[in-house]
Amino acid sequence: MKKIFGKHSQSAQFWQWLRRLWQMRRESQGGYATVETALTLPALVAVAVLGLGAGVAGAAKVQVCEVARTAARGASIGVPWEGSAGVTVNIDTSGQWVKAIASKRLAGSVMPAVTCRVSALKETELMMGIER
């Protein structure tokens, strides 16, 4: 270094200072990982909870759809529907069509105000000429 900066000793001191500063910067990055984890962990938990809530809502939608279809089919052939846990069904048999409306309120701390509601229409099979 003395060859390059022989006459300008201040330049050599500047480069040494800059090298020390760069080394200190590289050594002091240990706290950044903690800060990044503290900031991203709540976001990851929120995404996971919303994903689980969407899965629960999808499963409830499938269950309610199946109950409405089964209730409408049972009412169209004159078989009473026994019921399902947590699902309420209203059956309207006035006229040519049987309309079953099934609904289920999702319980939980994530989405307490969500209700799945499905309606199914089925033509009365006795009117179509089909007997049991």
GROMACS .gro file of N, CA and C in nm:
model
  396
    1MET      N    1   0.080  -0.120   0.000
    1MET     CA    2   0.000   0.000   0.000
    1MET      C    3   0.084   0.126   0.000
    2LYS      N    4   0.199   0.117   0.060
    2LYS     CA    5   0.284   0.236   0.063
    2LYS      C    6   0.332   0.272  -0.076
    3LYS      N    7   0.347   0.170  -0.164
    3LYS     CA    8   0.387   0.202  -0.300
    3LYS      C    9   0.279   0.282  -0.372
    4ILE      N   10   0.159   0.236  -0.357
    4ILE     CA   11   0.049   0.303  -0.428
    4ILE      C   12   0.019   0.439  -0.369
    5PHE      N   13   0.007   0.441  -0.236
    5PHE     CA   14  -0.028   0.565  -0.170
    5PHE      C   15   0.092   0.624  -0.095
    6GLY      N   16   0.207   0.618  -0.152
    6GLY     CA   17   0.329   0.663  -0.083
    6GLY      C   18   0.323   0.808  -0.041
    7LYS      N   19   0.282   0.893  -0.127
    7LYS     CA   20   0.282   1.035  -0.095
    7LYS      C   21   0.154   1.077  -0.024
    8HIS      N   22   0.049   1.002  -0.041
    8HIS     CA   23  -0.080   1.040   0.015
    8HIS      C   24  -0.118   0.942   0.125
    9SER      N   25  -0.070   0.962   0.244
    9SER     CA   26  -0.098   0.870   0.354
    9SER      C   27  -0.244   0.880   0.398
   10GLN      N   28  -0.307   0.993   0.374
   10GLN     CA   29  -0.447   1.008   0.410
   10GLN      C   30  -0.535   0.916   0.325
   11SER      N   31  -0.498   0.892   0.202
   11SER     CA   32  -0.575   0.803   0.116
   11SER      C   33  -0.570   0.661   0.169
   12ALA      N   34  -0.453   0.618   0.216
   12ALA     CA   35  -0.439   0.484   0.273
   12ALA      C   36  -0.522   0.472   0.399
   13GLN      N   37  -0.523   0.576   0.480
   13GLN     CA   38  -0.604   0.574   0.601
   13GLN      C   39  -0.754   0.568   0.567
   14PHE      N   40  -0.792   0.638   0.463
   14PHE     CA   41  -0.932   0.634   0.420
   14PHE      C   42  -0.972   0.493   0.380
   15TRP      N   43  -0.888   0.426   0.302
   15TRP     CA   44  -0.920   0.290   0.257
   15TRP      C   45  -0.922   0.192   0.373
   16GLN      N   46  -0.835   0.209   0.471
   16GLN     CA   47  -0.838   0.124   0.589
   16GLN      C   48  -0.967   0.148   0.669
   17TRP      N   49  -1.004   0.273   0.682
   17TRP     CA   50  -1.128   0.306   0.752
   17TRP      C   51  -1.248   0.247   0.681
   18LEU      N   52  -1.248   0.257   0.548
   18LEU     CA   53  -1.358   0.202   0.470
   18LEU      C   54  -1.365   0.051   0.483
   19ARG      N   55  -1.250  -0.018   0.484
   19ARG     CA   56  -1.247  -0.163   0.499
   19ARG      C   57  -1.302  -0.203   0.637
   20ARG      N   58  -1.262  -0.130   0.743
   20ARG     CA   59  -1.311  -0.159   0.877
   20ARG      C   60  -1.463  -0.136   0.886
   21LEU      N   61  -1.509  -0.031   0.823
   21LEU     CA   62  -1.652  -0.002   0.822
   21LEU      C   63  -1.729  -0.113   0.753
   22TRP      N   64  -1.677  -0.162   0.641
   22TRP     CA   65  -1.742  -0.271   0.569
   22TRP      C   66  -1.745  -0.398   0.652
   23GLN      N   67  -1.637  -0.429   0.724
   23GLN     CA   68  -1.633  -0.547   0.810
   23GLN      C   69  -1.731  -0.534   0.926
   24MET      N   70  -1.742  -0.416   0.983
   24MET     CA   71  -1.839  -0.396   1.092
   24MET      C   72  -1.980  -0.414   1.042
   25ARG      N   73  -2.006  -0.367   0.922
   25ARG     CA   74  -2.140  -0.380   0.865
   25ARG      C   75  -2.173  -0.527   0.844
   26ARG      N   76  -2.080  -0.605   0.793
   26ARG     CA   77  -2.104  -0.747   0.768
   26ARG      C   78  -2.123  -0.824   0.898
   27GLU      N   79  -2.055  -0.785   1.003
   27GLU     CA   80  -2.064  -0.855   1.130
   27GLU      C   81  -2.191  -0.819   1.207
   28SER      N   82  -2.252  -0.705   1.180
   28SER     CA   83  -2.366  -0.661   1.259
   28SER      C   84  -2.500  -0.698   1.198
   29GLN      N   85  -2.508  -0.793   1.106
   29GLN     CA   86  -2.635  -0.828   1.044
   29GLN      C   87  -2.711  -0.935   1.121
   30GLY      N   88  -2.664  -0.977   1.236
   30GLY     CA   89  -2.730  -1.080   1.313
   30GLY      C   90  -2.869  -1.040   1.360
   31GLY      N   91  -2.893  -0.916   1.389
   31GLY     CA   92  -3.022  -0.870   1.438
   31GLY      C   93  -3.128  -0.858   1.329
   32TYR      N   94  -3.085  -0.850   1.204
   32TYR     CA   95  -3.182  -0.837   1.095
   32TYR      C   96  -3.269  -0.961   1.082
   33ALA      N   97  -3.213  -1.076   1.105
   33ALA     CA   98  -3.291  -1.199   1.094
   33ALA      C   99  -3.403  -1.201   1.198
   34THR      N  100  -3.375  -1.153   1.317
   34THR     CA  101  -3.476  -1.149   1.422
   34THR      C  102  -3.586  -1.051   1.386
   35VAL      N  103  -3.550  -0.937   1.334
   35VAL     CA  104  -3.650  -0.837   1.296
   35VAL      C  105  -3.735  -0.889   1.180
   36GLU      N  106  -3.673  -0.949   1.081
   36GLU     CA  107  -3.750  -1.003   0.968
   36GLU      C  108  -3.845  -1.112   1.013
   37THR      N  109  -3.800  -1.198   1.102
   37THR     CA  110  -3.887  -1.304   1.154
   37THR      C  111  -4.003  -1.244   1.233
   38ALA      N  112  -3.976  -1.145   1.314
   38ALA     CA  113  -4.081  -1.082   1.394
   38ALA      C  114  -4.185  -1.013   1.305
   39LEU      N  115  -4.144  -0.963   1.190
   39LEU     CA  116  -4.238  -0.897   1.101
   39LEU      C  117  -4.314  -0.994   1.011
   40THR      N  118  -4.251  -1.101   0.969
   40THR     CA  119  -4.318  -1.192   0.874
   40THR      C  120  -4.397  -1.302   0.941
   41LEU      N  121  -4.365  -1.339   1.064
   41LEU     CA  122  -4.436  -1.448   1.130
   41LEU      C  123  -4.585  -1.421   1.147
   42PRO      N  124  -4.629  -1.303   1.191
   42PRO     CA  125  -4.774  -1.277   1.200
   42PRO      C  126  -4.843  -1.283   1.063
   43ALA      N  127  -4.775  -1.239   0.959
   43ALA     CA  128  -4.835  -1.246   0.826
   43ALA      C  129  -4.852  -1.391   0.781
   44LEU      N  130  -4.753  -1.474   0.808
   44LEU     CA  131  -4.763  -1.616   0.772
   44LEU      C  132  -4.874  -1.685   0.850
   45VAL      N  133  -4.888  -1.652   0.978
   45VAL     CA  134  -4.994  -1.711   1.059
   45VAL      C  135  -5.131  -1.667   1.007
   46ALA      N  136  -5.144  -1.540   0.969
   46ALA     CA  137  -5.272  -1.491   0.916
   46ALA      C  138  -5.308  -1.562   0.786
   47VAL      N  139  -5.211  -1.583   0.698
   47VAL     CA  140  -5.238  -1.654   0.573
   47VAL      C  141  -5.279  -1.798   0.600
   48ALA      N  142  -5.215  -1.863   0.696
   48ALA     CA  143  -5.249  -2.001   0.729
   48ALA      C  144  -5.391  -2.010   0.787
   49VAL      N  145  -5.427  -1.917   0.873
   49VAL     CA  146  -5.561  -1.917   0.934
   49VAL      C  147  -5.668  -1.892   0.827
   50LEU      N  148  -5.642  -1.799   0.738
   50LEU     CA  149  -5.739  -1.773   0.630
   50LEU      C  150  -5.751  -1.892   0.536
   51GLY      N  151  -5.640  -1.960   0.510
   51GLY     CA  152  -5.646  -2.081   0.427
   51GLY      C  153  -5.728  -2.191   0.492
   52LEU      N  154  -5.709  -2.209   0.623
   52LEU     CA  155  -5.790  -2.309   0.694
   52LEU      C  156  -5.937  -2.270   0.695
   53GLY      N  157  -5.965  -2.143   0.713
   53GLY     CA  158  -6.104  -2.096   0.711
   53GLY      C  159  -6.170  -2.119   0.575
   54ALA      N  160  -6.094  -2.097   0.468
   54ALA     CA  161  -6.148  -2.122   0.334
   54ALA      C  162  -6.173  -2.272   0.313
   55GLY      N  163  -6.086  -2.355   0.367
   55GLY     CA  164  -6.108  -2.501   0.358
   55GLY      C  165  -6.231  -2.545   0.433
   56VAL      N  166  -6.253  -2.488   0.552
   56VAL     CA  167  -6.373  -2.522   0.630
   56VAL      C  168  -6.499  -2.475   0.557
   57ALA      N  169  -6.494  -2.356   0.500
   57ALA     CA  170  -6.610  -2.306   0.426
   57ALA      C  171  -6.639  -2.392   0.303
   58GLY      N  172  -6.535  -2.437   0.234
   58GLY     CA  173  -6.556  -2.524   0.118
   58GLY      C  174  -6.616  -2.658   0.156
   59ALA      N  175  -6.569  -2.715   0.266
   59ALA     CA  176  -6.624  -2.843   0.312
   59ALA      C  177  -6.770  -2.827   0.355
   60ALA      N  178  -6.803  -2.715   0.419
   60ALA     CA  179  -6.942  -2.690   0.460
   60ALA      C  180  -7.032  -2.673   0.338
   61LYS      N  181  -6.980  -2.607   0.235
   61LYS     CA  182  -7.059  -2.587   0.113
   61LYS      C  183  -7.091  -2.721   0.047
   62VAL      N  184  -6.993  -2.810   0.043
   62VAL     CA  185  -7.017  -2.943  -0.015
   62VAL      C  186  -7.120  -3.019   0.067
   63GLN      N  187  -7.109  -3.013   0.200
   63GLN     CA  188  -7.203  -3.084   0.287
   63GLN      C  189  -7.345  -3.030   0.271
   64VAL      N  190  -7.360  -2.899   0.268
   64VAL     CA  191  -7.492  -2.838   0.256
   64VAL      C  192  -7.553  -2.870   0.119
   65CYS      N  193  -7.471  -2.870   0.015
   65CYS     CA  194  -7.522  -2.903  -0.119
   65CYS      C  195  -7.573  -3.047  -0.124
   66GLU      N  196  -7.501  -3.137  -0.062
   66GLU     CA  197  -7.543  -3.278  -0.059
   66GLU      C  198  -7.673  -3.295   0.020
   67VAL      N  199  -7.685  -3.224   0.131
   67VAL     CA  200  -7.807  -3.233   0.212
   67VAL      C  201  -7.926  -3.178   0.136
   68ALA      N  202  -7.911  -3.066   0.068
   68ALA     CA  203  -8.022  -3.007  -0.007
   68ALA      C  204  -8.065  -3.100  -0.120
   69ARG      N  205  -7.969  -3.158  -0.189
   69ARG     CA  206  -8.003  -3.248  -0.298
   69ARG      C  207  -8.074  -3.374  -0.247
   70THR      N  208  -8.025  -3.429  -0.137
   70THR     CA  209  -8.086  -3.549  -0.080
   70THR      C  210  -8.226  -3.519  -0.027
   71ALA      N  211  -8.244  -3.406   0.038
   71ALA     CA  212  -8.376  -3.369   0.090
   71ALA      C  213  -8.476  -3.346  -0.023
   72ALA      N  214  -8.432  -3.280  -0.130
   72ALA     CA  215  -8.522  -3.257  -0.244
   72ALA      C  216  -8.558  -3.389  -0.310
   73ARG      N  217  -8.464  -3.478  -0.324
   73ARG     CA  218  -8.491  -3.610  -0.384
   73ARG      C  219  -8.588  -3.690  -0.297
   74GLY      N  220  -8.563  -3.689  -0.165
   74GLY     CA  221  -8.652  -3.762  -0.075
   74GLY      C  222  -8.794  -3.707  -0.077
   75ALA      N  223  -8.808  -3.576  -0.077
   75ALA     CA  224  -8.942  -3.516  -0.080
   75ALA      C  225  -9.010  -3.539  -0.214
   76SER      N  226  -8.935  -3.552  -0.321
   76SER     CA  227  -8.998  -3.572  -0.452
   76SER      C  228  -9.055  -3.713  -0.467
   77ILE      N  229  -9.002  -3.810  -0.397
   77ILE     CA  230  -9.056  -3.946  -0.405
   77ILE      C  231  -9.141  -3.981  -0.283
   78GLY      N  232  -9.157  -3.885  -0.190
   78GLY     CA  233  -9.245  -3.906  -0.076
   78GLY      C  234  -9.178  -3.969   0.045
   79VAL      N  235  -9.047  -3.973   0.049
   79VAL     CA  236  -8.976  -4.029   0.164
   79VAL      C  237  -8.934  -3.913   0.254
   80PRO      N  238  -8.968  -3.919   0.383
   80PRO     CA  239  -8.929  -3.808   0.471
   80PRO      C  240  -8.777  -3.804   0.492
   81TRP      N  241  -8.728  -3.686   0.509
   81TRP     CA  242  -8.585  -3.666   0.528
   81TRP      C  243  -8.556  -3.667   0.677
   82GLU      N  244  -8.453  -3.744   0.720
   82GLU     CA  245  -8.424  -3.760   0.863
   82GLU      C  246  -8.351  -3.639   0.922
   83GLY      N  247  -8.264  -3.579   0.849
   83GLY     CA  248  -8.192  -3.462   0.898
   83GLY      C  249  -8.043  -3.487   0.906
   84SER      N  250  -7.971  -3.380   0.927
   84SER     CA  251  -7.825  -3.386   0.937
   84SER      C  252  -7.780  -3.293   1.047
   85ALA      N  253  -7.672  -3.325   1.110
   85ALA     CA  254  -7.623  -3.246   1.224
   85ALA      C  255  -7.576  -3.107   1.178
   86GLY      N  256  -7.634  -3.007   1.238
   86GLY     CA  257  -7.590  -2.870   1.211
   86GLY      C  258  -7.646  -2.807   1.085
   87VAL      N  259  -7.725  -2.880   1.007
   87VAL     CA  260  -7.780  -2.826   0.882
   87VAL      C  261  -7.931  -2.816   0.896
   88THR      N  262  -7.986  -2.699   0.869
   88THR     CA  263  -8.131  -2.681   0.871
   88THR      C  264  -8.183  -2.682   0.728
   89VAL      N  265  -8.297  -2.748   0.709
   89VAL     CA  266  -8.355  -2.763   0.575
   89VAL      C  267  -8.499  -2.718   0.577
   90ASN      N  268  -8.537  -2.635   0.482
   90ASN     CA  269  -8.676  -2.597   0.458
   90ASN      C  270  -8.719  -2.657   0.325
   91ILE      N  271  -8.828  -2.734   0.327
   91ILE     CA  272  -8.875  -2.801   0.205
   91ILE      C  273  -9.009  -2.741   0.166
   92ASP      N  274  -9.021  -2.700   0.041
   92ASP     CA  275  -9.144  -2.645  -0.014
   92ASP      C  276  -9.194  -2.741  -0.121
   93THR      N  277  -9.308  -2.805  -0.096
   93THR     CA  278  -9.361  -2.904  -0.190
   93THR      C  279  -9.484  -2.852  -0.265
   94SER      N  280  -9.511  -2.724  -0.261
   94SER     CA  281  -9.627  -2.671  -0.331
   94SER      C  282  -9.597  -2.664  -0.481
   95GLY      N  283  -9.686  -2.714  -0.560
   95GLY     CA  284  -9.669  -2.709  -0.705
   95GLY      C  285  -9.601  -2.834  -0.758
   96GLN      N  286  -9.552  -2.821  -0.879
   96GLN     CA  287  -9.492  -2.933  -0.950
   96GLN      C  288  -9.348  -2.960  -0.903
   97TRP      N  289  -9.282  -2.858  -0.851
   97TRP     CA  290  -9.142  -2.871  -0.812
   97TRP      C  291  -9.128  -2.879  -0.660
   98VAL      N  292  -9.029  -2.952  -0.617
   98VAL     CA  293  -8.992  -2.957  -0.475
   98VAL      C  294  -8.866  -2.872  -0.460
   99LYS      N  295  -8.872  -2.776  -0.368
   99LYS     CA  296  -8.758  -2.689  -0.345
   99LYS      C  297  -8.708  -2.711  -0.203
  100ALA      N  298  -8.581  -2.748  -0.193
  100ALA     CA  299  -8.518  -2.768  -0.061
  100ALA      C  300  -8.409  -2.662  -0.044
  101ILE      N  301  -8.418  -2.589   0.066
  101ILE     CA  302  -8.318  -2.488   0.098
  101ILE      C  303  -8.246  -2.534   0.224
  102ALA      N  304  -8.118  -2.563   0.211
  102ALA     CA  305  -8.037  -2.607   0.325
  102ALA      C  306  -7.940  -2.497   0.362
  103SER      N  307  -7.920  -2.478   0.491
  103SER     CA  308  -7.825  -2.376   0.537
  103SER      C  309  -7.750  -2.426   0.660
  104LYS      N  310  -7.627  -2.381   0.671
  104LYS     CA  311  -7.543  -2.418   0.785
  104LYS      C  312  -7.463  -2.295   0.825
  105ARG      N  313  -7.467  -2.266   0.953
  105ARG     CA  314  -7.389  -2.153   1.007
  105ARG      C  315  -7.256  -2.208   1.054
  106LEU      N  316  -7.149  -2.149   1.004
  106LEU     CA  317  -7.016  -2.194   1.041
  106LEU      C  318  -6.981  -2.141   1.179
  107ALA      N  319  -6.939  -2.231   1.265
  107ALA     CA  320  -6.898  -2.192   1.400
  107ALA      C  321  -6.746  -2.189   1.406
  108GLY      N  322  -6.694  -2.090   1.472
  108GLY     CA  323  -6.550  -2.080   1.486
  108GLY      C  324  -6.510  -1.937   1.512
  109SER      N  325  -6.386  -1.922   1.554
  109SER     CA  326  -6.339  -1.788   1.585
  109SER      C  327  -6.290  -1.713   1.462
  110VAL      N  328  -6.264  -1.785   1.353
  110VAL     CA  329  -6.211  -1.722   1.233
  110VAL      C  330  -6.322  -1.651   1.156
  111MET      N  331  -6.429  -1.725   1.125
  111MET     CA  332  -6.539  -1.669   1.046
  111MET      C  333  -6.672  -1.697   1.115
  112PRO      N  334  -6.708  -1.626   1.221
  112PRO     CA  335  -6.830  -1.658   1.293
  112PRO      C  336  -6.957  -1.614   1.222
  113ALA      N  337  -6.950  -1.524   1.126
  113ALA     CA  338  -7.069  -1.469   1.064
  113ALA      C  339  -7.097  -1.528   0.926
  114VAL      N  340  -7.034  -1.640   0.891
  114VAL     CA  341  -7.052  -1.697   0.758
  114VAL      C  342  -7.159  -1.805   0.763
  115THR      N  343  -7.253  -1.799   0.669
  115THR     CA  344  -7.357  -1.901   0.658
  115THR      C  345  -7.356  -1.953   0.515
  116CYS      N  346  -7.350  -2.085   0.501
  116CYS     CA  347  -7.362  -2.148   0.369
  116CYS      C  348  -7.507  -2.181   0.345
  117ARG      N  349  -7.560  -2.140   0.229
  117ARG     CA  350  -7.700  -2.166   0.196
  117ARG      C  351  -7.707  -2.215   0.051
  118VAL      N  352  -7.779  -2.327   0.033
  118VAL     CA  353  -7.792  -2.388  -0.099
  118VAL      C  354  -7.938  -2.427  -0.120
  119SER      N  355  -7.987  -2.408  -0.241
  119SER     CA  356  -8.122  -2.455  -0.273
  119SER      C  357  -8.115  -2.555  -0.388
  120ALA      N  358  -8.205  -2.652  -0.382
  120ALA     CA  359  -8.210  -2.754  -0.486
  120ALA      C  360  -8.354  -2.771  -0.532
  121LEU      N  361  -8.372  -2.783  -0.663
  121LEU     CA  362  -8.505  -2.806  -0.721
  121LEU      C  363  -8.511  -2.947  -0.778
  122LYS      N  364  -8.624  -3.011  -0.758
  122LYS     CA  365  -8.644  -3.146  -0.811
  122LYS      C  366  -8.789  -3.157  -0.850
  123GLU      N  367  -8.813  -3.210  -0.968
  123GLU     CA  368  -8.951  -3.231  -1.010
  123GLU      C  369  -9.008  -3.351  -0.937
  124THR      N  370  -9.134  -3.339  -0.898
  124THR     CA  371  -9.198  -3.449  -0.826
  124THR      C  372  -9.207  -3.569  -0.918
  125GLU      N  373  -9.153  -3.682  -0.873
  125GLU     CA  374  -9.148  -3.800  -0.960
  125GLU      C  375  -9.284  -3.864  -0.974
  126LEU      N  376  -9.375  -3.843  -0.880
  126LEU     CA  377  -9.509  -3.898  -0.895
  126LEU      C  378  -9.584  -3.828  -1.008
  127MET      N  379  -9.553  -3.701  -1.031
  127MET     CA  380  -9.616  -3.629  -1.142
  127MET      C  381  -9.557  -3.671  -1.276
  128MET      N  382  -9.435  -3.719  -1.276
  128MET     CA  383  -9.371  -3.760  -1.400
  128MET      C  384  -9.417  -3.899  -1.443
  129GLY      N  385  -9.495  -3.966  -1.358
  129GLY     CA  386  -9.542  -4.100  -1.392
  129GLY      C  387  -9.452  -4.209  -1.339
  130ILE      N  388  -9.357  -4.176  -1.258
  130ILE     CA  389  -9.267  -4.276  -1.200
  130ILE      C  390  -9.317  -4.308  -1.061
  131GLU      N  391  -9.338  -4.432  -1.032
  131GLU     CA  392  -9.385  -4.473  -0.901
  131GLU      C  393  -9.273  -4.545  -0.829
  132ARG      N  394  -9.284  -4.552  -0.698
  132ARG     CA  395  -9.181  -4.622  -0.620
  132ARG      C  396  -9.182  -4.768  -0.642
   0.00000   0.00000   0.00000
